[in-house]
mmCIF file of C-alpha atoms in Angstrom:
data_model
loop_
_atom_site.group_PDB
_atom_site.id
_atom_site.type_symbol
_atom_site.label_atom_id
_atom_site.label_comp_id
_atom_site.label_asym_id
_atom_site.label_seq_id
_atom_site.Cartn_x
_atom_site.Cartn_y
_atom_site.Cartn_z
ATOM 1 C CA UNK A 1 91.384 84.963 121.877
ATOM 2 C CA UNK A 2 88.314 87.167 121.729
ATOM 3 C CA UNK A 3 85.165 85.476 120.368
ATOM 4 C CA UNK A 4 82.535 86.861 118.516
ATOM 5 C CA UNK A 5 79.097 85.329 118.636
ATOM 6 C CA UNK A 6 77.006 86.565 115.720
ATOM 7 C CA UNK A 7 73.043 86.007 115.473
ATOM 8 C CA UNK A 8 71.230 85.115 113.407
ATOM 9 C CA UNK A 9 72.829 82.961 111.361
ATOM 10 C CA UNK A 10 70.534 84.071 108.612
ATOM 11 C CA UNK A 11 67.251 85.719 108.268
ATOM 12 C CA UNK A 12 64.750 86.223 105.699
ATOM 13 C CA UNK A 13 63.191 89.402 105.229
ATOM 14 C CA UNK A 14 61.298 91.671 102.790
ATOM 15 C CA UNK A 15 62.074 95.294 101.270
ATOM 16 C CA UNK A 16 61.403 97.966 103.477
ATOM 17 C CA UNK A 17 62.176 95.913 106.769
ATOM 18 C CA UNK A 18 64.055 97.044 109.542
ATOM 19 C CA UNK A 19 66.784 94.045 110.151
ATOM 20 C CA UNK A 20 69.205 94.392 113.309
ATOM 21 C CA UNK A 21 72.262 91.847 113.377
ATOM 22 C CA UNK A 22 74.175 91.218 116.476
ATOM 23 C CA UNK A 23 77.554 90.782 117.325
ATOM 24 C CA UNK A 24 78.574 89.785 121.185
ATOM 25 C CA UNK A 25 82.070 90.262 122.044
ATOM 26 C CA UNK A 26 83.772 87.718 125.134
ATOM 27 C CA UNK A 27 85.324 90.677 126.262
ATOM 28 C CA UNK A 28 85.644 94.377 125.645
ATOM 29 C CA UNK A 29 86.775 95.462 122.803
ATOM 30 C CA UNK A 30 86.350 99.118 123.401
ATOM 31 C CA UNK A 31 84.408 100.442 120.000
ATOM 32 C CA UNK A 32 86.949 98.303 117.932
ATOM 33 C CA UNK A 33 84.271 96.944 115.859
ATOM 34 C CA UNK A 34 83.948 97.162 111.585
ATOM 35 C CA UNK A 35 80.674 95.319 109.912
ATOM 36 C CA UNK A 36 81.239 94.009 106.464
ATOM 37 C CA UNK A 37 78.802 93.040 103.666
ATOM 38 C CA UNK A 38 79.607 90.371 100.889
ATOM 39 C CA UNK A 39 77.970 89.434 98.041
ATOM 40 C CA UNK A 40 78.566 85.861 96.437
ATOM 41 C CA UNK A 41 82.214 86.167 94.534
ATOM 42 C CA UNK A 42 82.582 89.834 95.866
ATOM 43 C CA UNK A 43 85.097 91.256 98.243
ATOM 44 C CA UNK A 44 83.932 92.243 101.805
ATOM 45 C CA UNK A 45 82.844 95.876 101.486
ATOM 46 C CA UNK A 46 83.213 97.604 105.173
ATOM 47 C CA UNK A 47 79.993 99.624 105.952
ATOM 48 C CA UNK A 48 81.042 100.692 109.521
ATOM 49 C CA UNK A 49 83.749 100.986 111.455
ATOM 50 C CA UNK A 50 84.716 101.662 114.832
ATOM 51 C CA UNK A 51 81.076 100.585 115.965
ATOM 52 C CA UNK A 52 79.414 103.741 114.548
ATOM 53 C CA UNK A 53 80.906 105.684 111.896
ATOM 54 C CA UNK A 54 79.986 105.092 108.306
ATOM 55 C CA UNK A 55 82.080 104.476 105.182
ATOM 56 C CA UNK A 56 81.938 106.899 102.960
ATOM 57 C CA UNK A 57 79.391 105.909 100.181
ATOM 58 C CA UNK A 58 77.097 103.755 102.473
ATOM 59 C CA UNK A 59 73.873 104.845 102.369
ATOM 60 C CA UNK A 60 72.703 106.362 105.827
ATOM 61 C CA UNK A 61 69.923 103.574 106.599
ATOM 62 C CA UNK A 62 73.269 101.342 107.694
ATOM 63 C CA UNK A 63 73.915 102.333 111.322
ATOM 64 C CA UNK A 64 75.432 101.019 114.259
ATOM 65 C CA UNK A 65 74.996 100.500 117.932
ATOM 66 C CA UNK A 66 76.776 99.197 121.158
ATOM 67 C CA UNK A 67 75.796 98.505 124.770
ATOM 68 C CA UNK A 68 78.587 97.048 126.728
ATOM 69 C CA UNK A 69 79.824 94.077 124.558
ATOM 70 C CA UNK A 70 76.727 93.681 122.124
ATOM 71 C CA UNK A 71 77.234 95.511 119.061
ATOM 72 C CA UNK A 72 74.461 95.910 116.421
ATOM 73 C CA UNK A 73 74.107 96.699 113.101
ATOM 74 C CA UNK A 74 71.295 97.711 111.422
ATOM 75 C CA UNK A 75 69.452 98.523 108.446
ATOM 76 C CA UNK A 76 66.528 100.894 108.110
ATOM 77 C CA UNK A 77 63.871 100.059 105.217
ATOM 78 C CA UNK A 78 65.871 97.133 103.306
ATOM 79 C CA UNK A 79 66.263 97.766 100.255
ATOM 80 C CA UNK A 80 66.857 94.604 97.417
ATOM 81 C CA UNK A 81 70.432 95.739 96.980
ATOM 82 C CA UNK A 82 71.110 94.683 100.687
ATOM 83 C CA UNK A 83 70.554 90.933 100.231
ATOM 84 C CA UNK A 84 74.019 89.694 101.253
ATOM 85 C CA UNK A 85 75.413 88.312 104.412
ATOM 86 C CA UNK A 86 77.135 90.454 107.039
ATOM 87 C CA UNK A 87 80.223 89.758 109.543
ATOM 88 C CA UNK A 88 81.362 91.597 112.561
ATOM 89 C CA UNK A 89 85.179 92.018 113.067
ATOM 90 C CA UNK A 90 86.960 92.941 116.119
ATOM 91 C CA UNK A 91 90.168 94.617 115.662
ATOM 92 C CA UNK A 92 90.842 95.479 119.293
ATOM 93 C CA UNK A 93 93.807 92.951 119.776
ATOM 94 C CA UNK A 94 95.475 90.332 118.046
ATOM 95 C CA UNK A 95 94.121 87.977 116.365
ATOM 96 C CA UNK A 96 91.507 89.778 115.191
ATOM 97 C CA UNK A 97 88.202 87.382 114.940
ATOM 98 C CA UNK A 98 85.497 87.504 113.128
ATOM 99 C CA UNK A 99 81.686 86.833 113.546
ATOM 100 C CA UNK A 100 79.944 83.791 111.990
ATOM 101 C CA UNK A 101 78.304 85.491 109.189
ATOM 102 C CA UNK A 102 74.532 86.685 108.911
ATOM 103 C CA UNK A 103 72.922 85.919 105.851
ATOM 104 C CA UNK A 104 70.144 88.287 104.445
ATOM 105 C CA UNK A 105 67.508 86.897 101.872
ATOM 106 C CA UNK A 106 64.519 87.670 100.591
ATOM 107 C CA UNK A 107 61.034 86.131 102.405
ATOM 108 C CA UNK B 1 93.724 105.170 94.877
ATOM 109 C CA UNK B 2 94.880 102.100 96.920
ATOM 110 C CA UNK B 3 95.633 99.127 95.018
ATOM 111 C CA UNK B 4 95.981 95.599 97.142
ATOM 112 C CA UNK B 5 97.061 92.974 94.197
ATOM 113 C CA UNK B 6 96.994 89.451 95.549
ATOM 114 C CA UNK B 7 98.674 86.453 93.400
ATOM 115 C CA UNK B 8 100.428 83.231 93.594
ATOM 116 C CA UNK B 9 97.039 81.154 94.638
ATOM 117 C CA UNK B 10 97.651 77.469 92.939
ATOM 118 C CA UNK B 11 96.703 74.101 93.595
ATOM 119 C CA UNK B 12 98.792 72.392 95.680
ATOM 120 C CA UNK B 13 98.897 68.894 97.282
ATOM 121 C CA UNK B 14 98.666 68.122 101.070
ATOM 122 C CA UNK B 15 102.025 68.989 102.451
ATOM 123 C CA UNK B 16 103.127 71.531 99.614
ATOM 124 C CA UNK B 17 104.417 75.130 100.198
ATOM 125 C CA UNK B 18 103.542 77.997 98.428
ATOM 126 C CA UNK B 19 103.905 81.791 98.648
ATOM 127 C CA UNK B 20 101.162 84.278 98.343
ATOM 128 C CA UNK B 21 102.073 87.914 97.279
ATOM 129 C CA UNK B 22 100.269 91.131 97.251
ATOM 130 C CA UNK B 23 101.482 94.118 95.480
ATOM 131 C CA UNK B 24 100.080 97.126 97.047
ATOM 132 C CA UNK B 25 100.252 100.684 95.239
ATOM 133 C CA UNK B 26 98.807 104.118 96.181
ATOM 134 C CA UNK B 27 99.683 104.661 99.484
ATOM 135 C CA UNK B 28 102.794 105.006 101.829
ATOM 136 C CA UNK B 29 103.321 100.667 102.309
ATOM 137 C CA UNK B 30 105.838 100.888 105.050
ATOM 138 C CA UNK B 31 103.702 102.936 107.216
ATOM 139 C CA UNK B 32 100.641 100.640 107.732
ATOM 140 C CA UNK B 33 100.183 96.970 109.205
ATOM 141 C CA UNK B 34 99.176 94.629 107.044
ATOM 142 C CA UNK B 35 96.446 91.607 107.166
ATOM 143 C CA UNK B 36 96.207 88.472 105.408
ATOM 144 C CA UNK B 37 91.985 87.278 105.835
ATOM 145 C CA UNK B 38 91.092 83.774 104.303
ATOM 146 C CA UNK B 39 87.626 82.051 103.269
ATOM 147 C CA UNK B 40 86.753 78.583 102.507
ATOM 148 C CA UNK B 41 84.535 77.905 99.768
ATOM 149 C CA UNK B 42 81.126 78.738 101.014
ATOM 150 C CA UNK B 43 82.400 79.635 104.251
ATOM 151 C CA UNK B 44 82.737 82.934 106.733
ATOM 152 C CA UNK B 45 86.029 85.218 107.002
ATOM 153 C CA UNK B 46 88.822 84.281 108.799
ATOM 154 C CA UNK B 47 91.777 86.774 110.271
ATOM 155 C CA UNK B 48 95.058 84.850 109.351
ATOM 156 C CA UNK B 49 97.673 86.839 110.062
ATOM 157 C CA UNK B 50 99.406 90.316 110.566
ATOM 158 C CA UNK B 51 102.574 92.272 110.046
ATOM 159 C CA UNK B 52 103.475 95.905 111.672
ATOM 160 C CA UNK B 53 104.025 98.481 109.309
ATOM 161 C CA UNK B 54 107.948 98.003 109.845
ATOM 162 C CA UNK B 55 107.463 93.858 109.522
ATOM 163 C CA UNK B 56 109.470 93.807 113.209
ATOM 164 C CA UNK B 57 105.684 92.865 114.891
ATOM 165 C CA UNK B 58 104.138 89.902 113.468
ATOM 166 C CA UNK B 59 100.621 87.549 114.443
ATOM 167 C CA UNK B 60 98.885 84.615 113.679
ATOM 168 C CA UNK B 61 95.926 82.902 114.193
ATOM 169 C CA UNK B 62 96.480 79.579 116.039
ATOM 170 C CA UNK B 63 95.442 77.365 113.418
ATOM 171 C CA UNK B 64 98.610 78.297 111.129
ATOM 172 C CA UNK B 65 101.165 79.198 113.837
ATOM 173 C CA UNK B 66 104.361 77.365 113.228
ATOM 174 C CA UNK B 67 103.114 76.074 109.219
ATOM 175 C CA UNK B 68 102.639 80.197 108.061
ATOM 176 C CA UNK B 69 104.900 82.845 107.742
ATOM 177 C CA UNK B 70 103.941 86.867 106.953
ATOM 178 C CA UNK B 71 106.422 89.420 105.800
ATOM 179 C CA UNK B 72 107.207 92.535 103.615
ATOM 180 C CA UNK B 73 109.086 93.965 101.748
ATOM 181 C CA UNK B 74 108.508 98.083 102.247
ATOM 182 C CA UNK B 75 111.302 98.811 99.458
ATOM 183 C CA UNK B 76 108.823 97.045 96.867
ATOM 184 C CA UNK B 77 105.471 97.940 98.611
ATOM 185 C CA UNK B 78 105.137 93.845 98.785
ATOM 186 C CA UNK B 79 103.612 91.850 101.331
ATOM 187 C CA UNK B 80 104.002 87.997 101.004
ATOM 188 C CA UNK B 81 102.408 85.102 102.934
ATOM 189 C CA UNK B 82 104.631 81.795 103.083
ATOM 190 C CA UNK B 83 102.954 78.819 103.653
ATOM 191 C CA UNK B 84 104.432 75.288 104.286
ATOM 192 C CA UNK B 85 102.622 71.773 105.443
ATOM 193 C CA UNK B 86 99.552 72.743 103.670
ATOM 194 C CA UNK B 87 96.631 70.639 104.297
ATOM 195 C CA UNK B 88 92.815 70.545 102.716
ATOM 196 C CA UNK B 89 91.736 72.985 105.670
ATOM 197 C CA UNK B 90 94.122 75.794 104.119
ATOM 198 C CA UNK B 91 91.881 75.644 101.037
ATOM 199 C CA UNK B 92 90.529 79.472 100.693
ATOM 200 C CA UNK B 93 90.551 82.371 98.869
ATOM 201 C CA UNK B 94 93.446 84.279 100.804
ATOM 202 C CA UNK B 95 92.775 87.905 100.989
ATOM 203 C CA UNK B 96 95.269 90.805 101.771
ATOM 204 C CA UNK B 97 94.161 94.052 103.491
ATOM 205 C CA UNK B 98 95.882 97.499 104.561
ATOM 206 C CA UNK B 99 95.205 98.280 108.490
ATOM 207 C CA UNK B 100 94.269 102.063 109.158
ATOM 208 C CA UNK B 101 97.654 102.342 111.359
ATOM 209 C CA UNK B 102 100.790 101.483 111.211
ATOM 210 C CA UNK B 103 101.584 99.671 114.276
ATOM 211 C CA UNK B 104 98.904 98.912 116.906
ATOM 212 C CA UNK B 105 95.621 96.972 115.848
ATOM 213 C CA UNK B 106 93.144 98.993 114.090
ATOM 214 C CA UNK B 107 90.298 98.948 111.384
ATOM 215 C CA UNK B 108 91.300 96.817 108.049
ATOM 216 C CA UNK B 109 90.077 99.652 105.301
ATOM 217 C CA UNK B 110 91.368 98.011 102.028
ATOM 218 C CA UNK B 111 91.150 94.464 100.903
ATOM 219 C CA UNK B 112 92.652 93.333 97.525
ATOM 220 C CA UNK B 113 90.210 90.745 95.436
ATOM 221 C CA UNK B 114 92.122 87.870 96.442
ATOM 222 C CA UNK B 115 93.873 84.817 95.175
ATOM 223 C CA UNK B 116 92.343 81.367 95.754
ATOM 224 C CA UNK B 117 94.375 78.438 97.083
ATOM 225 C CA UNK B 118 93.711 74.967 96.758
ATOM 226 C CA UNK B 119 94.967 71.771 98.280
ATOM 227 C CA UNK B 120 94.233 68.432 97.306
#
């Protein structure tokens, strides 16, 4: 199975920061790659998929980056809204796996 | 507008069966895979299993190979997760989600709000 190793874990930052996540792949996984957001007792909301291209509705300081097997998310001038944790999923091959989960609060 | 409605969460003792259900409305069911994605309380997301768009193709995670079984029904746009030998580490809220494509692994783009099952 493909892993995903996600970092950090969590992270505390303030509004206006500039907050990358990372997700490593154990293999490649071409640009099969979606990030998610969750808020506590929400559904996962998908922000990006296929490494770089943004949902519809997601505001444009979301983007998303690759070199080789690290993947990156990242968010331009936080805003308070964006307090919620992120995951990484591959969907390049069965099962699909997620990452760990990076929480975002406020410092 | 896709709808992805997910019931038949209960609780359940160790070693109890139950079947999950999610009634999906708004596009063309029998022409995308489906996912089923699970979280523990206060935990991360975790890919269960899938079903082609046909229901011919099906995959699981290790942990519930053998205990869990996926399937559709494209006639009633109905996609149903049967689960057997449940134990406390099955406790989640079980989520179901439409794939982009219908047969090869892509991009989950829909999730329903999901149904919470717990064993004790």
């Amino acid at each position: 199975d493909i892993q995903m190793t996600q970092s950090p874990s969590s992270l505390s930052a303030s509004v206006g920061d500039r907050v990358t996540i990372t997700c490593r792949a154990s293999q490649d996984i071409r640009n099969d790659l979606d990030w998610y957001q969750q808020k506590p007792g929400k559904v996962p909301k998908r922000l990006i998929y296929g490494t770089f291209t943004l949902q519809s509705g997601v505001p444009s300081r979301f983007s998303g980056s690759r070199f080789e097997t690290e993947f990156n998310l990242t968010i331009n001038s936080l805003q308070s809204e964006d307090f919620a944790t992120y995951y990484c999923l591959q969907h390049t091959t069965y099962p699909y796996t997620f990452g760990q989960g990076t929480k975002v609060d406020i410092k | 507008e896709v709808q992805l409605l997910e019931s038949g969460g209960d609780l359940k003792q160790p070693g109890g069966s139950l079947r999950l259900s999610c009634a999906a409305s708004g596009f063309s069911f029998g022409g995308y895979a489906m996912s089923w994605v699970r979280q523990a309380p206060g935990k991360g997301l975790e890919w269960v299993s899938g079903i082609s768009g046909s229901g011919a193709t099906t995959y699981y995670v290790d942990s519930v190979r053998g205990r869990f079984t996926i399937s559709r029904d494209n006639s009633q746009n109905t996609l149903y997760l049967h689960m057997h030998s449940l134990g406390a580490e099955d406790t989640a809220v079980y989520y179901c989600a439409k794939a982009e494509r219908g047969y090869s692994p892509s991009s989950l783009d829909y999730w329903g709000q999901g149904t919470l099952v717990s064993v004790s």
